PDB file of C-alpha atoms in Angstrom:
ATOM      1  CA  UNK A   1     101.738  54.171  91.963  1.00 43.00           C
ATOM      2  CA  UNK A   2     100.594  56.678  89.435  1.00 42.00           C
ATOM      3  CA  UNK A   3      96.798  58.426  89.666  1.00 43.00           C
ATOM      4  CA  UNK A   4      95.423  57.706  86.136  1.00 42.00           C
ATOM      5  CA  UNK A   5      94.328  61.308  85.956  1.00 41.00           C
ATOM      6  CA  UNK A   6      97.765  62.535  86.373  1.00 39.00           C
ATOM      7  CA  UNK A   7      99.264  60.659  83.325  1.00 43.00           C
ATOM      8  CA  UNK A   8      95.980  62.573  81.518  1.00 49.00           C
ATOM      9  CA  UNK A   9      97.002  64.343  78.015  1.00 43.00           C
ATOM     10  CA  UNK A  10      96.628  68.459  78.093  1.00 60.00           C
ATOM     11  CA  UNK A  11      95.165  69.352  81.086  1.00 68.00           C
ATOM     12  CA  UNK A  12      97.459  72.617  80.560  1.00 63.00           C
ATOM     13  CA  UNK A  13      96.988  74.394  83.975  1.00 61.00           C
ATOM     14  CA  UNK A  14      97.390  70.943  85.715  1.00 59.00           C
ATOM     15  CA  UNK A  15     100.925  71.927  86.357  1.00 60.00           C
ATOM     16  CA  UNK A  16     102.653  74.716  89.230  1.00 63.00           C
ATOM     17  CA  UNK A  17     104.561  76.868  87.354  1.00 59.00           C
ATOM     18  CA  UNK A  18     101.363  77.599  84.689  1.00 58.00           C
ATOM     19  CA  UNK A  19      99.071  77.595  87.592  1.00 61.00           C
ATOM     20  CA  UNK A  20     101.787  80.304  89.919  1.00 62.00           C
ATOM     21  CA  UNK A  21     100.837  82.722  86.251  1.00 55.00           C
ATOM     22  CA  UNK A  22      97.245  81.768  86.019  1.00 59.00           C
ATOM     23  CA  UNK A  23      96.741  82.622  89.936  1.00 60.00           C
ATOM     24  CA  UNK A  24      99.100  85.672  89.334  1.00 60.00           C
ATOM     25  CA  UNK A  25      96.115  87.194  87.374  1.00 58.00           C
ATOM     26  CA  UNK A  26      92.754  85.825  88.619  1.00 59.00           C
ATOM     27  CA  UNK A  27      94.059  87.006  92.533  1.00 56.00           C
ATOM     28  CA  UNK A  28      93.307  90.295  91.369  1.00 62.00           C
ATOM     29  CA  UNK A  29      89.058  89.361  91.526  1.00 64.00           C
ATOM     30  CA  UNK A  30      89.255  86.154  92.585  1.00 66.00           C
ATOM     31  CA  UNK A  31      86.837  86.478  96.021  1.00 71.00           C
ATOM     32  CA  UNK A  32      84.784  88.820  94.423  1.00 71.00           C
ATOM     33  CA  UNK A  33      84.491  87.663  90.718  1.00 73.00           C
ATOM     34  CA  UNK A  34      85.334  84.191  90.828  1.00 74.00           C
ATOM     35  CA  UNK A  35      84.473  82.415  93.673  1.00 77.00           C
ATOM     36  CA  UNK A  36      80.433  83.911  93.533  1.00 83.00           C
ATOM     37  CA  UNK A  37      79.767  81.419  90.601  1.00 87.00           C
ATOM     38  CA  UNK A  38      82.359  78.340  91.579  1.00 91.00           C
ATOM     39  CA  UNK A  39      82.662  78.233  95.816  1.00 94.00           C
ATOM     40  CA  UNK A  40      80.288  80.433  97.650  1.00 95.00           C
ATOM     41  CA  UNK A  41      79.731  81.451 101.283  1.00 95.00           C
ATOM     42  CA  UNK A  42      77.196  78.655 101.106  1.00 96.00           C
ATOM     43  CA  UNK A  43      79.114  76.003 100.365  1.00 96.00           C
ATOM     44  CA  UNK A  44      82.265  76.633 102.507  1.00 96.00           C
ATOM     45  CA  UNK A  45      80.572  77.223 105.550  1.00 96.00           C
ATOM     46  CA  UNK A  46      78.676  73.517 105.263  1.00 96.00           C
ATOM     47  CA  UNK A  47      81.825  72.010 104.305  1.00 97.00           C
ATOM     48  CA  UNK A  48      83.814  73.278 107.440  1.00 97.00           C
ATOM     49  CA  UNK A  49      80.446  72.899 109.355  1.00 96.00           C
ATOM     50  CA  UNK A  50      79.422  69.502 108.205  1.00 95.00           C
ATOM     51  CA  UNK A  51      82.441  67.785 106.402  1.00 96.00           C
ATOM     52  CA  UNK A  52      85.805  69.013 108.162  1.00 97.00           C
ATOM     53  CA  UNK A  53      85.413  68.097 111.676  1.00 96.00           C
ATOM     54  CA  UNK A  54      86.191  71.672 113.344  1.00 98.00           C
ATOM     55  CA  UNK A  55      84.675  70.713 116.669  1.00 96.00           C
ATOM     56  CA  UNK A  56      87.219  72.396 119.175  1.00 97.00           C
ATOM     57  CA  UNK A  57      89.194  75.728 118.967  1.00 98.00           C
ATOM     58  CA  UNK A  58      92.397  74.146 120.129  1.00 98.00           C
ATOM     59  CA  UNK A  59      92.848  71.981 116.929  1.00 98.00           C
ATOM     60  CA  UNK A  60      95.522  72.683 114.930  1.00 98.00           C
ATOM     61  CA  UNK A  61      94.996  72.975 111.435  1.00 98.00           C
ATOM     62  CA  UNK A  62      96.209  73.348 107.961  1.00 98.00           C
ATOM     63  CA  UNK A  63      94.685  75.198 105.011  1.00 98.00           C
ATOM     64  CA  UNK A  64      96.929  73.494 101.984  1.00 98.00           C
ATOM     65  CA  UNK A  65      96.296  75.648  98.837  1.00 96.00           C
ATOM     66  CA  UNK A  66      94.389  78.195 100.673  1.00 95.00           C
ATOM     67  CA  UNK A  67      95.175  80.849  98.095  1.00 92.00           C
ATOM     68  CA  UNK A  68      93.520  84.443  99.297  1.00 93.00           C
ATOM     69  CA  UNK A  69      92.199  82.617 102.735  1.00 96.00           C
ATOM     70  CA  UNK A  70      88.371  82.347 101.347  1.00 96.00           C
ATOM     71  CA  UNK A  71      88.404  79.061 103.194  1.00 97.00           C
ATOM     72  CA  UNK A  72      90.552  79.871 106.041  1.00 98.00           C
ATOM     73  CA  UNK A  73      88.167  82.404 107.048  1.00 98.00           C
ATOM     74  CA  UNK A  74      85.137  79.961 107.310  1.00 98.00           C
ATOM     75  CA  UNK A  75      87.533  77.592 109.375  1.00 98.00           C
ATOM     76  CA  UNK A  76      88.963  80.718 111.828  1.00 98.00           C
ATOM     77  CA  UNK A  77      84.874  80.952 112.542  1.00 97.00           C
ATOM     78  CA  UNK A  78      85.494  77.246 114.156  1.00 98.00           C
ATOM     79  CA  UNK A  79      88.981  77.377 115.565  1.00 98.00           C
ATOM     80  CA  UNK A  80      91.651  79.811 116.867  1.00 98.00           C
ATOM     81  CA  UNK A  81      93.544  81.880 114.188  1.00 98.00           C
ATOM     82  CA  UNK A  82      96.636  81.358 116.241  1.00 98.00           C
ATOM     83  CA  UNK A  83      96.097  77.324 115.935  1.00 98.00           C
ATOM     84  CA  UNK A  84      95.630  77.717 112.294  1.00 98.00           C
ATOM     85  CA  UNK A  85      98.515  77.745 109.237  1.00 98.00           C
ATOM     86  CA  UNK A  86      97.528  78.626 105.841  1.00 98.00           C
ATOM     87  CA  UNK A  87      99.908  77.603 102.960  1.00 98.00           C
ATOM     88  CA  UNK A  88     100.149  78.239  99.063  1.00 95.00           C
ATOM     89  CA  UNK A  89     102.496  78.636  96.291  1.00 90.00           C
ATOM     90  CA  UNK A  90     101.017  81.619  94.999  1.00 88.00           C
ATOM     91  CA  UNK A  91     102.387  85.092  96.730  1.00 90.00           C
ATOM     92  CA  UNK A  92      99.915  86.792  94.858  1.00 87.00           C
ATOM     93  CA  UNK A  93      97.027  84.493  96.425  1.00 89.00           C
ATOM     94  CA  UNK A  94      98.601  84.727  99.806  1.00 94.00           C
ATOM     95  CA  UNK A  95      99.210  88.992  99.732  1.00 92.00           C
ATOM     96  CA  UNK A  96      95.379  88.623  99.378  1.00 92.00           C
ATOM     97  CA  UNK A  97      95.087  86.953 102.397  1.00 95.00           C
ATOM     98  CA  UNK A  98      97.534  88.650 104.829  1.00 97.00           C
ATOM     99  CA  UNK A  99      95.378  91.931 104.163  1.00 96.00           C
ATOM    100  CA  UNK A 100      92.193  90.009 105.518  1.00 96.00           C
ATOM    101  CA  UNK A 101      91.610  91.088 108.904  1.00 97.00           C
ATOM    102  CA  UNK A 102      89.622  87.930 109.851  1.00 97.00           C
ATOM    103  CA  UNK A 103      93.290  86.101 109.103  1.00 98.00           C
ATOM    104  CA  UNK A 104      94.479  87.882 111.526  1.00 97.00           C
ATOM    105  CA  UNK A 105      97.097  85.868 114.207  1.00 98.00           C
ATOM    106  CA  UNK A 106      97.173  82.877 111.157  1.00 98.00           C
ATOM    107  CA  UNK A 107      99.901  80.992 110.013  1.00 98.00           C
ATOM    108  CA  UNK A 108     100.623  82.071 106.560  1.00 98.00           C
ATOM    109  CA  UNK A 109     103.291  81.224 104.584  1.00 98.00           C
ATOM    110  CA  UNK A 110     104.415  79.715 100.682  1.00 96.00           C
ATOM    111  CA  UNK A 111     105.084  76.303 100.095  1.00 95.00           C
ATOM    112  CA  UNK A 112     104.004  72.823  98.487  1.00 93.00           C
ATOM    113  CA  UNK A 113     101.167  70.752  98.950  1.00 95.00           C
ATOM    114  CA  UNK A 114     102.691  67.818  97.156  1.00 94.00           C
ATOM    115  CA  UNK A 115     105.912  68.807  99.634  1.00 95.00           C
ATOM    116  CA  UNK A 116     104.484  70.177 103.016  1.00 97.00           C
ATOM    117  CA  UNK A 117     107.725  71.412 104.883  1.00 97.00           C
ATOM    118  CA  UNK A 118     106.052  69.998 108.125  1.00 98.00           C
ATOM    119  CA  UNK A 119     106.929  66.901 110.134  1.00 98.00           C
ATOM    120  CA  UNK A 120     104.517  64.129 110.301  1.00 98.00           C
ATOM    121  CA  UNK A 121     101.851  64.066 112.900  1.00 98.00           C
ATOM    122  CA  UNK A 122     101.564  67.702 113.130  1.00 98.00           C
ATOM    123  CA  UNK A 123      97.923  68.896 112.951  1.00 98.00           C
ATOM    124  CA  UNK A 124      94.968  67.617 113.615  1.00 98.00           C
ATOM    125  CA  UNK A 125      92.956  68.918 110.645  1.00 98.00           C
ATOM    126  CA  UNK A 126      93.961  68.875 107.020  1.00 98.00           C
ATOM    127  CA  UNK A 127      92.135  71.374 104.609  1.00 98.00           C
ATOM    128  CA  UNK A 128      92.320  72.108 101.165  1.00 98.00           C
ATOM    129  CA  UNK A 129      89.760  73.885  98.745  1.00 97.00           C
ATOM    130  CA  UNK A 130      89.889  74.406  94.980  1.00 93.00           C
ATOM    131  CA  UNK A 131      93.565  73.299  94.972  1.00 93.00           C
ATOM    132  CA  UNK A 132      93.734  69.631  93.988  1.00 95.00           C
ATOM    133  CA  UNK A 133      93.024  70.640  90.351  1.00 91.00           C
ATOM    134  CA  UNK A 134      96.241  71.989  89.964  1.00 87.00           C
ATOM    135  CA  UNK A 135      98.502  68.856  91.607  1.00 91.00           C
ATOM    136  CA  UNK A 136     100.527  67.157  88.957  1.00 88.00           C
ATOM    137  CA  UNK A 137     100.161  64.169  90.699  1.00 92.00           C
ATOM    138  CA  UNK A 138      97.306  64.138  93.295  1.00 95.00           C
ATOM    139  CA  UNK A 139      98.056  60.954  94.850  1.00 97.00           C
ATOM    140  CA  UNK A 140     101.391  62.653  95.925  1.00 96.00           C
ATOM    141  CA  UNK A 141      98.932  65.632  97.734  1.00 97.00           C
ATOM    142  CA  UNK A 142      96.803  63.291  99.573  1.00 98.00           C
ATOM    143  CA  UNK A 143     100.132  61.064 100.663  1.00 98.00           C
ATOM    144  CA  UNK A 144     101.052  64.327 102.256  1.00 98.00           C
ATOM    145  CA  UNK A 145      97.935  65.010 103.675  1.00 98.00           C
ATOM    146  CA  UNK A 146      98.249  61.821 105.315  1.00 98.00           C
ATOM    147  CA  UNK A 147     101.685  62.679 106.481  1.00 98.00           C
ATOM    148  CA  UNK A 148     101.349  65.656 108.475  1.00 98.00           C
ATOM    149  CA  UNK A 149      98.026  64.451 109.979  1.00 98.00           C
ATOM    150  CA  UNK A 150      97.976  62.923 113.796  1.00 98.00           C
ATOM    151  CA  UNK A 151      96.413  59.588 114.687  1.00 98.00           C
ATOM    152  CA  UNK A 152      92.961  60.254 114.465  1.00 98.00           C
ATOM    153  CA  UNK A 153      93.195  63.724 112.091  1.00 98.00           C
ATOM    154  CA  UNK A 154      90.819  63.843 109.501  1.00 98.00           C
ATOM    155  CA  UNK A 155      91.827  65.505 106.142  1.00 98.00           C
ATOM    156  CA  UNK A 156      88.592  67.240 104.223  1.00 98.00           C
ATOM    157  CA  UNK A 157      89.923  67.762 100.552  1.00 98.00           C
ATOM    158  CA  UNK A 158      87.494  69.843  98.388  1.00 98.00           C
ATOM    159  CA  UNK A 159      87.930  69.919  94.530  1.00 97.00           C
ATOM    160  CA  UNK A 160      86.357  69.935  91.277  1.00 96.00           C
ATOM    161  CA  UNK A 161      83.967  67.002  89.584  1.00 96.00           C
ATOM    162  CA  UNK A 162      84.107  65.624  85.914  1.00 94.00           C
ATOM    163  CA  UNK A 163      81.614  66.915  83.543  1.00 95.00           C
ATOM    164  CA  UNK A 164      79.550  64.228  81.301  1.00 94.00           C
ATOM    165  CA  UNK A 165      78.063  66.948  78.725  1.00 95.00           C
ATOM    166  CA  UNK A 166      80.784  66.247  75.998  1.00 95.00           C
ATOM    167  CA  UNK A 167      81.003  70.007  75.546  1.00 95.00           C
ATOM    168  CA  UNK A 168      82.281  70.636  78.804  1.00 94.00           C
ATOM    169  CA  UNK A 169      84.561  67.580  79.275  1.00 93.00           C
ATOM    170  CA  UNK A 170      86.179  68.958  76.468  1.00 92.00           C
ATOM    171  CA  UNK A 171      86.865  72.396  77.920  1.00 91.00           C
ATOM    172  CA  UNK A 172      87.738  70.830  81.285  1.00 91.00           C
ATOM    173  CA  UNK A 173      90.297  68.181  80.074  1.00 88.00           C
ATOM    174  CA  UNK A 174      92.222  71.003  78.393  1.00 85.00           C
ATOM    175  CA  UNK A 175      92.022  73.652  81.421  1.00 83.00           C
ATOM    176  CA  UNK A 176      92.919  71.180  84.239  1.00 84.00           C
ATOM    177  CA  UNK A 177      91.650  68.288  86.231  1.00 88.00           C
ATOM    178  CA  UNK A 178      88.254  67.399  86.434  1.00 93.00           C
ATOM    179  CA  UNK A 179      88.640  64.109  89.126  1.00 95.00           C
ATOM    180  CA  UNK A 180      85.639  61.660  89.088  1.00 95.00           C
ATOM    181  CA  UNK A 181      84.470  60.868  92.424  1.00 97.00           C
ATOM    182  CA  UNK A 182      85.451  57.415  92.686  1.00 97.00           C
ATOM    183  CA  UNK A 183      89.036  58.855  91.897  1.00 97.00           C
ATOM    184  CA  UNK A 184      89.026  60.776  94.872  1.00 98.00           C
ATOM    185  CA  UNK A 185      87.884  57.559  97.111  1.00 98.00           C
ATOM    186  CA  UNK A 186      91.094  55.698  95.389  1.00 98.00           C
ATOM    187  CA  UNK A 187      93.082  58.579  96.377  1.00 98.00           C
ATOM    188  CA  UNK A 188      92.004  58.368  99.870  1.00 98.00           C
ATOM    189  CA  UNK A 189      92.277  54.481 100.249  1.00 98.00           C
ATOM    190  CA  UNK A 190      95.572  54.234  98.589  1.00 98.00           C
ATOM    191  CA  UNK A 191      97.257  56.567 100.711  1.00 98.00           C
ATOM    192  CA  UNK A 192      95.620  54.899 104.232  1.00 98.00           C
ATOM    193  CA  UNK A 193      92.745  57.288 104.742  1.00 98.00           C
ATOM    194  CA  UNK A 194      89.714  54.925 106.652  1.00 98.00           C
ATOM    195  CA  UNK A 195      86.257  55.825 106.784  1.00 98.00           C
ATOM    196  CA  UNK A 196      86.410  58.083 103.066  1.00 98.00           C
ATOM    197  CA  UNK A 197      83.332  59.949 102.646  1.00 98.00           C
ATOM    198  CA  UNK A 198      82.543  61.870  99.276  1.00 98.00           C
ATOM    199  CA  UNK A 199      79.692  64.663 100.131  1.00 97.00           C
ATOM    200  CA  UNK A 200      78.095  66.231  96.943  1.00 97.00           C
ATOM    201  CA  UNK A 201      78.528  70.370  97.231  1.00 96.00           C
ATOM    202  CA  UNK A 202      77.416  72.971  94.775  1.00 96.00           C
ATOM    203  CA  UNK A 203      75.727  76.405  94.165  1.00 95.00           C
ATOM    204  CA  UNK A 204      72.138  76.547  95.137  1.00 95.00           C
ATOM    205  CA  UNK A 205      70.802  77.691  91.263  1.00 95.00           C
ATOM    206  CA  UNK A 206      72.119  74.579  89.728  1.00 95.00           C
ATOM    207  CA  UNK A 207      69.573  72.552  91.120  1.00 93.00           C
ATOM    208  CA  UNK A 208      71.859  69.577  91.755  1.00 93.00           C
ATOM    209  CA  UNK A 209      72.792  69.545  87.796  1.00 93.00           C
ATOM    210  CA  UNK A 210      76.424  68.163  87.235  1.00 93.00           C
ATOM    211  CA  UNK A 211      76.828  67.359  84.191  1.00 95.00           C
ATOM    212  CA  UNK A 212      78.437  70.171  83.433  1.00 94.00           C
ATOM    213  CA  UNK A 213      81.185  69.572  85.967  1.00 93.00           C
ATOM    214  CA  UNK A 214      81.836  71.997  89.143  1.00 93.00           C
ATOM    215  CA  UNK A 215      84.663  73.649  89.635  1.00 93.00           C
ATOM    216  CA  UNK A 216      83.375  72.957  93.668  1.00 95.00           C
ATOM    217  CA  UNK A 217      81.571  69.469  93.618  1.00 96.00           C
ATOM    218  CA  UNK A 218      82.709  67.531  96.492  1.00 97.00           C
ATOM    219  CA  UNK A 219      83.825  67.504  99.945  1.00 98.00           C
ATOM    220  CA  UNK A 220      85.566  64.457 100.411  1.00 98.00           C
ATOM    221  CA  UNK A 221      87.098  63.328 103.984  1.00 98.00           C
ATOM    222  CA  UNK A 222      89.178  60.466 105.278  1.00 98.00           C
ATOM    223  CA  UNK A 223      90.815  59.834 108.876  1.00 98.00           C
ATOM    224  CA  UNK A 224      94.493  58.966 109.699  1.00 98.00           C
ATOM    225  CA  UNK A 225      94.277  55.338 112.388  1.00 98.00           C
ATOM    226  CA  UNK A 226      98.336  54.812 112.602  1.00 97.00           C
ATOM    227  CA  UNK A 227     100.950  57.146 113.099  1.00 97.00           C
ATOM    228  CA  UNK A 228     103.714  58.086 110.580  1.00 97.00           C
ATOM    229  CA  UNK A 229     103.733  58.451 107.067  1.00 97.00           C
ATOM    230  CA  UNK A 230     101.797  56.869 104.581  1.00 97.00           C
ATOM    231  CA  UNK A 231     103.094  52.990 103.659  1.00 95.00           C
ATOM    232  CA  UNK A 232     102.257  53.863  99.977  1.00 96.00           C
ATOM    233  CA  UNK A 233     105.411  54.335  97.262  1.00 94.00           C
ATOM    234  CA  UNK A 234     105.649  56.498  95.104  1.00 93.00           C
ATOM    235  CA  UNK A 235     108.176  57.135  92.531  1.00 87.00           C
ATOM    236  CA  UNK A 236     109.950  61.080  91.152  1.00 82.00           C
ATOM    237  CA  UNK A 237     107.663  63.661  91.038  1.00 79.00           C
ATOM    238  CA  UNK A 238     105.486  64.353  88.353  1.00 69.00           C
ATOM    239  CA  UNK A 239     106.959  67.810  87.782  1.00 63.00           C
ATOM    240  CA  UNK A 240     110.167  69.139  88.890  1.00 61.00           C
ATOM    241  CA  UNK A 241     109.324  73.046  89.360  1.00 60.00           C
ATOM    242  CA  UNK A 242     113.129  73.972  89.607  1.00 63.00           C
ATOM    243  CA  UNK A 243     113.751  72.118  86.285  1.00 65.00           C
ATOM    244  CA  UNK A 244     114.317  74.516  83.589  1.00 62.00           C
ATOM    245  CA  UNK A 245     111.433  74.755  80.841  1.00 63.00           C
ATOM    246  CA  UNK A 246     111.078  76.755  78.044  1.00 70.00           C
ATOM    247  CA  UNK A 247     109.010  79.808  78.655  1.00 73.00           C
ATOM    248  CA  UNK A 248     107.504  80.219  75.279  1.00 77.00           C
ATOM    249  CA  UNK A 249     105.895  76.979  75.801  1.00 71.00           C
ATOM    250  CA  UNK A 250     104.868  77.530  79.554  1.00 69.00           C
ATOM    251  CA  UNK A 251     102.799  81.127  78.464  1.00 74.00           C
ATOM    252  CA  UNK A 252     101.583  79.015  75.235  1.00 75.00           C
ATOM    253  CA  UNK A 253     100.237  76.373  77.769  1.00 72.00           C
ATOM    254  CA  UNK A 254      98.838  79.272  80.103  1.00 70.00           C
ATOM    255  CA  UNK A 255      97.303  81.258  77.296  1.00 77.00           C
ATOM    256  CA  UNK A 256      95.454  78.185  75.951  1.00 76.00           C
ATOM    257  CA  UNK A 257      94.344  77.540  79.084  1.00 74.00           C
ATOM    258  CA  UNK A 258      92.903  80.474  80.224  1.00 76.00           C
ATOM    259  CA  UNK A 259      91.155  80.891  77.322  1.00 81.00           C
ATOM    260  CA  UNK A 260      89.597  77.403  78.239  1.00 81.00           C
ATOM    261  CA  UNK A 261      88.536  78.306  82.018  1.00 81.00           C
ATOM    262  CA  UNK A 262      86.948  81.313  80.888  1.00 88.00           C
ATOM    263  CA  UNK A 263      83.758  78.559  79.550  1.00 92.00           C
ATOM    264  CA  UNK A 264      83.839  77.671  83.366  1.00 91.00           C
ATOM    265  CA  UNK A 265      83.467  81.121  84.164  1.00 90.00           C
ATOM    266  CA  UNK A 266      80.452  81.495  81.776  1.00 93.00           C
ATOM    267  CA  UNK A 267      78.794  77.962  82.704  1.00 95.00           C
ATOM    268  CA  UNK A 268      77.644  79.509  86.079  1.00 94.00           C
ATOM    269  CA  UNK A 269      75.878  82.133  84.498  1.00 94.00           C
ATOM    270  CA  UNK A 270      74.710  80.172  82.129  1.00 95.00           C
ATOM    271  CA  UNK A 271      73.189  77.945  84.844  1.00 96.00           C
ATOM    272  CA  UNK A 272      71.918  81.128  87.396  1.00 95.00           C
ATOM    273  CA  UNK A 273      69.501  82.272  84.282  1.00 96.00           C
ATOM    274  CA  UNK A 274      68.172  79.088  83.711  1.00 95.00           C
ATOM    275  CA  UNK A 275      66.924  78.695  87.127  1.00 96.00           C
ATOM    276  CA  UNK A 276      65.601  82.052  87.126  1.00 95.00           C
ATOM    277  CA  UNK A 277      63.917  80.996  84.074  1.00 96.00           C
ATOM    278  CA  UNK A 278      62.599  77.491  84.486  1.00 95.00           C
ATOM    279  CA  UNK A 279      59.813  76.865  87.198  1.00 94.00           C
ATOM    280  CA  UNK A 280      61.035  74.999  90.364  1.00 89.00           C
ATOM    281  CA  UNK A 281      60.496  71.743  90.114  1.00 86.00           C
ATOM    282  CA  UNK A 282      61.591  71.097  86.263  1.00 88.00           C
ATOM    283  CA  UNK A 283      64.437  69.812  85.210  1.00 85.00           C
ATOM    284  CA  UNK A 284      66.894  72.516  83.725  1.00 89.00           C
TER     285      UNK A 284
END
C-alpha cells in the first residue's frame, strides 16, 4: 500500500541519494545554525521527556536518522549510552556525532531506516527526529519501526507538519515532505501501531502559529501489542539507491532544492522578530 505523500510530484530532497549531498553540506552547522530555529533544546528534551517513554536506563533503544546525535544526546540523559544505537545514512552527520563526548559508549553506525539491518523484536524504544522528511516511502519507515520493536515497544517518530499559507506549501512541496498529521496517524495504524498519539511541538516564539509549516511539529507515538513483523504488504521500494541515476539530474534536483529550504531557514527568523515585535497576547 502506497502513502499518498510518497507518490507526491517534486518534493526534490524527498529522496537518499539528494538528501546523503544535502546533509553532506548542512553537517558542517547543522547543531549550531540549523537546529536553533527548526528543533531546539526545548523541544527535544519534552519529546524524550513526555512523548518517548524513556522511563528505565536498561531499555534498549534506537535513534533511526539520528544524524549528528542532537537527539541521541537528550535520550543518553534518560538511558545508558551503552543500551543505546544511533543509525544514519549520512557519514558526514554521523562523524559529527562520534566526536560528541555525551555519545560516548553509543551504538553508532550507517544504515537504512526504510531497511534497519536489525532482527525483529530488538529494542524496546524506537526514535527518530527530523528524518521522516527524507523517506521515499514513509510507510516503509514506520513498517520498520514496527519491526525491530518488542511487544510492548513504543516508537516516538518526530517530523515536519504541512504548511496552509500557500506561500510556504509551495516552498515545502518542492524541498521535501511536509506530512499532515492525520498522515502520520495512517502511517501508524496501517503498519499495527495501537494507542497513536500526535503531540503538537514547536519553538517557543511562534506562539503556536503553523501555518507556515515546522520543520519540527509533531511528536507522534504508537506501541507494538504482537510480536513479529508488521502484517502490512508492501510492494518494491520507492527508490533503489544502488540503481544507477544520472548525476546531472541528481545535483539539478539538490541545487533546486536547497535553494528551496533556505525559505525554511528564513521563516524562523521571520517568526522570532515578530514575536519580539507584537505584544503577547496578539495574534502574529
Amino acid at each position: 500500500m502506497a502513502s499518498k505523500a510518497s507518490s507526491s510530484p517534486l518534493r526534490l530532497i524527498q529522496h537518499k541519494k539528494e538528501a546523503l549531498w544535502f546533509y553532506s553540506f548542512i553537517s558542517i552547522g547543522y547543531d549550531h545554525v540549523f537546529n536553533p530555529g527548526q528543533y531546539t533544546d526545548d523541544m527535544r528534551d519534552l519529546a524524550m521527556d513526555q512523548h518517548a517513554g524513556l522511563h528505565s536506563r536498561n531499555l534498549k533503544v534506537v535513534d533511526v536518522g539520528g544524524g549528528t546525535g542532537f537527539t541521541t544526546v537528550g535520550i543518553v540523559r534518560h538511558v545508558d549510552p551503552e543500551n543505546v544505537t544511533l543509525i544514519d545514512q549520512s557519514p558526514h552527520q554521523l562523524a559529527k556525532a562520534r566526536k560528541k563526548k555525551a555519545l560516548k559508549g553509543v551504538k553508532i553506525m550507517e544504515g537504512d531506516a526504510e531497511d534497519l539491518p536489525f532482527p525483529a523484536d530488538t529494542f524496546d524504544r524506537y526514535v527518530s527526529a527530523g528524518s521522516i522528511e527524507y523517506w521515499p516511502d514513509p510507510q516503509r519507515g514506520i513498517k520498520e519501526a514496527y519491526r525491530v520493536l518488542s511487544v510492548d515497544g513504543v516508537a516516538c517518530v518526530i517530523g515536519p507538519v504541512r504548511p496552509t499559507f500557500w506561500l510556504s506549501r509551495f516552498f515545502a512541496d518542492i524541498w521535501m515532505l511536509f506530512p499532515t498529521e492525520q498522515e502520520y496517524i495512517e502511517w501508524f495504524e496501517r503498519a499495527g501501531f495501537k494507542d497513536v498519539e500526535l503531540k503538537r511541538i514547536g519553538p517557543k516564539w511562534y506562539r503556536g502559529v503553523r501555518r507556515h509549516g515546522l520543520v519540527i511539529g509533531c511528536s507522534v507515538t504508537g506501541v507494538k501489542k504482537e510480536s513479529g513483523d508488521s502484517r502490512l504488504q508492501l510492494g518494491p521500494k520507492a527508490e533503489d539507491i544502488n540503481k544507477h541515476v544520472n548525476p546531472i539530474m541528481v545535483f539539478f534536483r539538490f541545487l533546486m532544492g536547497t535553494i528551496c529550504a533556505t525559505y525554511f531557514f528564513l521563516v524562523p527568523i521571520y517568526m522570532w522578530i515578530k514575536d519580539k515585535i507584537v505584544p503577547e497576547g496578539m495574534p502574529i
